[in-house]
Amino acid sequence: MHFTIIHHSELDSTNNFAAALIKQNALIENFVVSTEKQTNGRGQRENLWWSEPGKNLSFSIVLQNISFETTRMFDLNIITSLSIIYALKPFFSEIKIKWPNDIFANGKKIGGILIENTIQGNKIANSIIGIGINVNSEKMPEFLANATSLGIICQQKFDLHLILTQILESFGNVWNQMSIYNLLATEYKQHLWLLDKKHRYLDKNGIFIGTLKDVLPDGKLVLADEFTNLRYYHFKEVEFIYE
Ligand code: BTN
C-alpha cells in the first residue's frame, strides 16, 4: 500500500486537514497527513487530544474510494489497532487494545484512534484514520494520570519518522490480510486488554463487575456480569472504571 506523506509543522487537527484535502479533491490516491503540533487535536467523545509538540506522533491515514460496506465498518478499527500493535510489539511485550479505540502498554494509554468516515449509500467512500501515539514525551501531564509514552516505558528516545513508517508498513500488511478476516478477528481478540479478567465498568444502570468476553464483528463489546449473564454494548454505552 503506497501513501504520499503530507507533513506540516502545525495544523489544527490532521483529521480536519485531511477532510479539507478530500473535499478539494487534492489527491486521488491514499495519503497520510502528519504534524508536529495540533492546536485542536481531537479525541473520542468530543474530547481534546493532548500531545506534547514535536515529541509524539499525530497523523491521519486517508483511504480513498475504498467502497467498503458500512456493515464492515468495525474492520477498519481492527486493521488499525492490529497495525499499531504489530509495529510497536518489538518494544513491549505487554501491548494491548483497549476496546474500542485505545492502545495500552503496561496498563496505561500510549495511543488513541479516531476514525471518521464519509458514507455514500451503504458504502464507506473515504476513511480518515486519525492516530496519536505518545512516543518521546518524558512526562505526561497530571490530568492524564492513566497515560504514558514509549519513551517513559523503554527509557529511550525514538525516531518519530521511523515509527511512523513502521506503522504505515504494518497497516499495508494487515490490510492485505483482510481476506483472512477470521485470523484478524482472532488476533484482535487475543490482544484485547482485560480479556477474561474481572474489572469495574459503568453503564446506564451504574457500576458493576464484568468480565470481558468478546468483541463482535459489528464492534459490540460482550461483558459477562457477576451472574454470568452476557451484556452487549455499543461504543459509548459503557465505560471502564480505573481503580
Ligand atoms: C482518543 O484516544 O480519544 C483518540 C485520539 C486520536 C488522536 C489523533 S492525533 C491525529 C488525529 N487528529 C486528531 O485531531 N485526532 C487524531
Tab-separated table of C-alpha atoms and ligand atoms in Angstrom:
chain	number	residue	atom	x	y	z
A	1	MET	CA	0.000	0.000	0.000
A	2	HIS	CA	1.541	3.329	-1.001
A	3	PHE	CA	0.975	6.576	0.892
A	4	THR	CA	2.043	10.085	-0.070
A	5	ILE	CA	3.031	11.750	3.219
A	6	ILE	CA	1.998	15.378	3.667
A	7	HIS	CA	3.766	16.937	6.644
A	8	HIS	CA	3.113	20.316	8.248
A	9	SER	CA	4.833	21.622	11.355
A	10	GLU	CA	1.499	22.830	12.760
A	11	LEU	CA	-2.153	22.060	11.997
A	12	ASP	CA	-5.398	22.402	13.916
A	13	SER	CA	-6.021	18.661	13.541
A	14	THR	CA	-4.632	16.205	10.995
A	15	ASN	CA	-8.137	14.723	10.654
A	16	ASN	CA	-9.582	18.168	9.831
A	17	PHE	CA	-6.812	18.926	7.341
A	18	ALA	CA	-7.291	15.513	5.709
A	19	ALA	CA	-11.053	16.158	5.411
A	20	ALA	CA	-10.361	19.502	3.709
A	21	LEU	CA	-7.964	17.848	1.218
A	22	ILE	CA	-10.573	15.186	0.394
A	23	LYS	CA	-13.160	17.920	-0.198
A	24	GLN	CA	-10.827	19.750	-2.590
A	25	ASN	CA	-10.086	16.503	-4.448
A	26	ALA	CA	-6.451	17.446	-3.874
A	27	LEU	CA	-5.142	13.890	-4.209
A	28	ILE	CA	-6.629	10.879	-5.897
A	29	GLU	CA	-4.762	8.151	-4.067
A	30	ASN	CA	-4.355	7.208	-0.391
A	31	PHE	CA	-2.323	9.654	1.656
A	32	VAL	CA	-1.127	10.483	5.153
A	33	VAL	CA	-1.217	13.843	6.910
A	34	SER	CA	1.183	14.288	9.812
A	35	THR	CA	2.156	17.148	12.066
A	36	GLU	CA	4.389	18.017	14.999
A	37	LYS	CA	1.787	20.159	16.720
A	38	GLN	CA	-2.012	20.164	16.681
A	39	THR	CA	-3.762	23.248	18.015
A	40	ASN	CA	-7.114	21.449	18.135
A	41	GLY	CA	-6.252	17.738	18.261
A	42	ARG	CA	-9.497	15.826	18.633
A	43	GLY	CA	-10.161	12.661	20.630
A	44	GLN	CA	-13.125	10.375	21.169
A	45	ARG	CA	-16.307	11.658	22.831
A	46	GLU	CA	-15.686	15.273	21.773
A	47	ASN	CA	-12.560	15.319	23.962
A	48	LEU	CA	-9.430	17.246	23.071
A	49	TRP	CA	-6.354	15.151	22.298
A	50	TRP	CA	-3.359	16.460	24.233
A	51	SER	CA	0.091	15.847	22.778
A	52	GLU	CA	3.409	17.491	23.554
A	53	PRO	CA	4.523	19.359	20.389
A	54	GLY	CA	7.425	17.803	18.473
A	55	LYS	CA	7.697	14.766	20.728
A	56	ASN	CA	4.903	12.484	19.622
A	57	LEU	CA	3.130	11.178	16.544
A	58	SER	CA	-0.094	12.805	15.323
A	59	PHE	CA	-1.188	11.630	11.897
A	60	SER	CA	-4.135	10.582	9.768
A	61	ILE	CA	-4.176	7.773	7.229
A	62	VAL	CA	-6.608	8.596	4.425
A	63	LEU	CA	-8.113	5.772	2.397
A	64	GLN	CA	-9.897	6.989	-0.710
A	65	ASN	CA	-12.570	5.288	-2.817
A	66	ILE	CA	-12.429	2.104	-0.771
A	67	SER	CA	-16.083	1.240	-1.343
A	68	PHE	CA	-16.206	-0.662	1.933
A	69	GLU	CA	-19.607	-1.935	3.128
A	70	THR	CA	-20.786	0.112	6.124
A	71	THR	CA	-21.671	-3.172	7.851
A	72	ARG	CA	-17.926	-3.857	7.939
A	73	MET	CA	-17.039	-0.504	9.469
A	74	PHE	CA	-15.503	-2.107	12.545
A	75	ASP	CA	-12.969	-3.944	10.332
A	76	LEU	CA	-11.204	-0.597	9.897
A	77	ASN	CA	-10.850	-0.437	13.637
A	78	ILE	CA	-9.455	-3.979	13.804
A	79	ILE	CA	-6.967	-3.328	10.986
A	80	THR	CA	-5.767	-0.057	12.518
A	81	SER	CA	-5.421	-1.433	16.053
A	82	LEU	CA	-3.521	-4.520	14.896
A	83	SER	CA	-1.200	-2.448	12.658
A	84	ILE	CA	-0.169	-0.343	15.653
A	85	ILE	CA	0.184	-3.410	17.886
A	86	TYR	CA	2.409	-5.248	15.370
A	87	ALA	CA	4.575	-2.173	14.741
A	88	LEU	CA	5.121	-1.472	18.450
A	89	LYS	CA	5.327	-5.047	19.729
A	90	PRO	CA	9.130	-5.252	19.354
A	91	PHE	CA	9.354	-2.585	22.091
A	92	PHE	CA	6.968	-4.068	24.640
A	93	SER	CA	5.552	-7.481	25.183
A	94	GLU	CA	2.539	-6.084	27.044
A	95	ILE	CA	0.861	-4.036	24.326
A	96	LYS	CA	-2.909	-4.291	24.152
A	97	ILE	CA	-6.031	-2.897	22.513
A	98	LYS	CA	-8.419	-1.261	24.918
A	99	TRP	CA	-11.806	-1.513	23.224
A	100	PRO	CA	-12.760	0.375	21.194
A	101	ASN	CA	-10.100	2.943	20.323
A	102	ASP	CA	-7.119	2.933	22.642
A	103	ILE	CA	-3.699	1.330	22.647
A	104	PHE	CA	-2.420	0.360	26.074
A	105	ALA	CA	1.084	-0.595	27.182
A	106	ASN	CA	1.783	-1.815	30.714
A	107	GLY	CA	-1.813	-0.951	31.654
A	108	LYS	CA	-1.601	2.687	30.535
A	109	LYS	CA	-2.696	4.526	27.410
A	110	ILE	CA	0.038	5.206	24.851
A	111	GLY	CA	-2.182	5.899	21.865
A	112	GLY	CA	-5.642	6.629	20.557
A	113	ILE	CA	-7.530	6.216	17.297
A	114	LEU	CA	-10.241	8.464	15.832
A	115	ILE	CA	-11.773	7.094	12.626
A	116	GLU	CA	-14.041	9.412	10.619
A	117	ASN	CA	-15.738	8.005	7.527
A	118	THR	CA	-17.562	9.520	4.571
A	119	ILE	CA	-20.599	7.376	3.839
A	120	GLN	CA	-22.255	7.164	0.412
A	121	GLY	CA	-25.351	4.951	0.379
A	122	ASN	CA	-24.381	1.725	2.139
A	123	LYS	CA	-20.668	2.196	1.416
A	124	ILE	CA	-17.788	3.943	3.124
A	125	ALA	CA	-16.257	6.035	0.339
A	126	ASN	CA	-13.354	7.589	2.244
A	127	SER	CA	-11.941	6.923	5.657
A	128	ILE	CA	-9.814	9.248	7.764
A	129	ILE	CA	-7.977	7.195	10.351
A	130	GLY	CA	-6.507	9.559	12.940
A	131	ILE	CA	-3.785	8.135	15.148
A	132	GLY	CA	-1.985	9.711	18.082
A	133	ILE	CA	0.907	7.868	19.750
A	134	ASN	CA	2.820	9.159	22.766
A	135	VAL	CA	6.395	8.470	21.719
A	136	ASN	CA	9.058	10.726	23.240
A	137	SER	CA	7.182	12.618	25.981
A	138	GLU	CA	9.259	12.202	29.128
A	139	LYS	CA	6.435	13.155	31.451
A	140	MET	CA	2.672	13.125	30.999
A	141	PRO	CA	0.579	15.962	32.454
A	142	GLU	CA	-1.194	15.280	35.741
A	143	PHE	CA	-4.650	15.431	34.172
A	144	LEU	CA	-3.678	12.388	32.070
A	145	ALA	CA	-2.994	10.136	35.026
A	146	ASN	CA	-3.584	6.971	33.058
A	147	ALA	CA	-1.364	7.846	30.092
A	148	THR	CA	2.248	7.038	29.308
A	149	SER	CA	4.666	7.065	26.354
A	150	LEU	CA	7.003	4.649	24.559
A	151	GLY	CA	9.939	6.675	25.875
A	152	ILE	CA	8.786	6.552	29.513
A	153	ILE	CA	8.359	2.785	29.371
A	154	CYS	CA	11.532	1.977	27.410
A	155	GLN	CA	13.681	4.809	28.819
A	156	GLN	CA	14.957	5.747	25.376
A	157	LYS	CA	14.323	8.239	22.585
A	158	PHE	CA	12.703	7.043	19.356
A	159	ASP	CA	12.976	8.265	15.774
A	160	LEU	CA	9.443	9.556	15.064
A	161	HIS	CA	9.679	9.111	11.299
A	162	LEU	CA	10.835	5.525	11.699
A	163	ILE	CA	7.922	4.653	13.981
A	164	LEU	CA	5.521	6.324	11.521
A	165	THR	CA	6.882	4.350	8.556
A	166	GLN	CA	6.736	1.118	10.561
A	167	ILE	CA	3.081	1.708	11.426
A	168	LEU	CA	2.270	2.507	7.765
A	169	GLU	CA	4.081	-0.604	6.551
A	170	SER	CA	2.279	-2.659	9.146
A	171	PHE	CA	-1.044	-1.113	8.059
A	172	GLY	CA	-0.404	-2.215	4.466
A	173	ASN	CA	0.464	-5.747	5.589
A	174	VAL	CA	-2.638	-6.115	7.755
A	175	TRP	CA	-4.833	-4.578	5.032
A	176	ASN	CA	-3.594	-7.260	2.628
A	177	GLN	CA	-4.675	-9.952	5.093
A	178	MET	CA	-8.282	-8.779	5.074
A	179	SER	CA	-9.415	-11.784	3.060
A	180	ILE	CA	-8.462	-13.929	6.072
A	181	TYR	CA	-10.826	-11.970	8.282
A	182	ASN	CA	-11.178	-14.768	10.852
A	183	LEU	CA	-7.462	-14.677	11.532
A	184	LEU	CA	-7.551	-10.900	12.068
A	185	ALA	CA	-10.579	-11.203	14.351
A	186	THR	CA	-8.792	-13.883	16.402
A	187	GLU	CA	-5.632	-11.784	16.607
A	188	TYR	CA	-7.703	-8.762	17.642
A	189	LYS	CA	-9.373	-10.736	20.403
A	190	GLN	CA	-6.054	-12.120	21.656
A	191	HIS	CA	-4.712	-8.597	22.030
A	192	LEU	CA	-7.674	-7.189	23.956
A	193	TRP	CA	-6.807	-5.538	27.245
A	194	LEU	CA	-8.579	-7.277	30.190
A	195	LEU	CA	-9.782	-10.239	28.130
A	196	ASP	CA	-11.251	-12.815	30.548
A	197	LYS	CA	-10.364	-10.598	33.515
A	198	LYS	CA	-12.725	-9.111	36.078
A	199	HIS	CA	-12.936	-5.321	36.046
A	200	ARG	CA	-15.223	-2.467	37.108
A	201	TYR	CA	-17.454	-0.968	34.403
A	202	LEU	CA	-20.081	1.759	34.302
A	203	ASP	CA	-23.237	1.578	32.190
A	204	LYS	CA	-26.527	3.489	32.339
A	205	ASN	CA	-27.579	1.424	35.366
A	206	GLY	CA	-24.435	2.095	37.392
A	207	ILE	CA	-21.144	0.440	38.287
A	208	PHE	CA	-20.768	-3.338	38.051
A	209	ILE	CA	-18.074	-6.009	37.921
A	210	GLY	CA	-17.779	-7.544	34.478
A	211	THR	CA	-15.513	-9.921	32.577
A	212	LEU	CA	-14.603	-9.023	29.006
A	213	LYS	CA	-15.556	-11.988	26.822
A	214	ASP	CA	-15.518	-10.850	23.211
A	215	VAL	CA	-15.955	-8.116	20.623
A	216	LEU	CA	-18.496	-8.926	17.887
A	217	PRO	CA	-17.874	-8.231	14.174
A	218	ASP	CA	-20.085	-5.113	14.404
A	219	GLY	CA	-17.838	-3.806	17.200
A	220	LYS	CA	-20.119	-4.525	20.164
A	221	LEU	CA	-18.359	-5.353	23.437
A	222	VAL	CA	-19.506	-8.509	25.239
A	223	LEU	CA	-19.195	-8.494	29.024
A	224	ALA	CA	-20.261	-11.244	31.417
A	225	ASP	CA	-21.718	-9.889	34.651
A	226	GLU	CA	-21.347	-11.471	38.098
A	227	PHE	CA	-24.229	-13.833	37.368
A	228	THR	CA	-22.545	-14.841	34.060
A	229	ASN	CA	-25.283	-13.093	32.078
A	230	LEU	CA	-23.878	-11.591	28.889
A	231	ARG	CA	-24.288	-7.860	28.311
A	232	TYR	CA	-23.728	-6.260	24.886
A	233	TYR	CA	-22.542	-2.696	24.470
A	234	HIS	CA	-22.057	-0.372	21.561
A	235	PHE	CA	-19.465	2.465	21.622
A	236	LYS	CA	-20.173	4.989	24.361
A	237	GLU	CA	-22.676	2.739	26.180
A	238	VAL	CA	-20.126	1.517	28.726
A	239	GLU	CA	-17.003	2.846	30.397
A	240	PHE	CA	-14.030	1.155	32.015
A	241	ILE	CA	-13.541	2.401	35.572
A	242	TYR	CA	-9.941	2.963	36.583
A	243	GLU	CA	-9.043	1.952	40.111
B	1	BTN	C1	-8.713	9.201	21.567
B	1	BTN	O1	-7.984	8.483	22.228
B	1	BTN	O2	-9.648	9.815	22.081
B	1	BTN	C2	-8.450	9.332	20.086
B	1	BTN	C3	-7.286	10.239	19.843
B	1	BTN	C4	-6.959	10.448	18.387
B	1	BTN	C5	-5.878	11.491	18.221
B	1	BTN	C6	-5.396	11.610	16.809
B	1	BTN	S1	-3.943	12.596	16.668
B	1	BTN	C7	-4.096	12.626	14.942
B	1	BTN	C8	-5.573	12.730	14.610
B	1	BTN	N1	-6.004	14.114	14.537
B	1	BTN	C9	-6.852	14.434	15.514
B	1	BTN	O3	-7.359	15.564	15.693
B	1	BTN	N2	-7.096	13.353	16.290
B	1	BTN	C10	-6.377	12.189	15.805
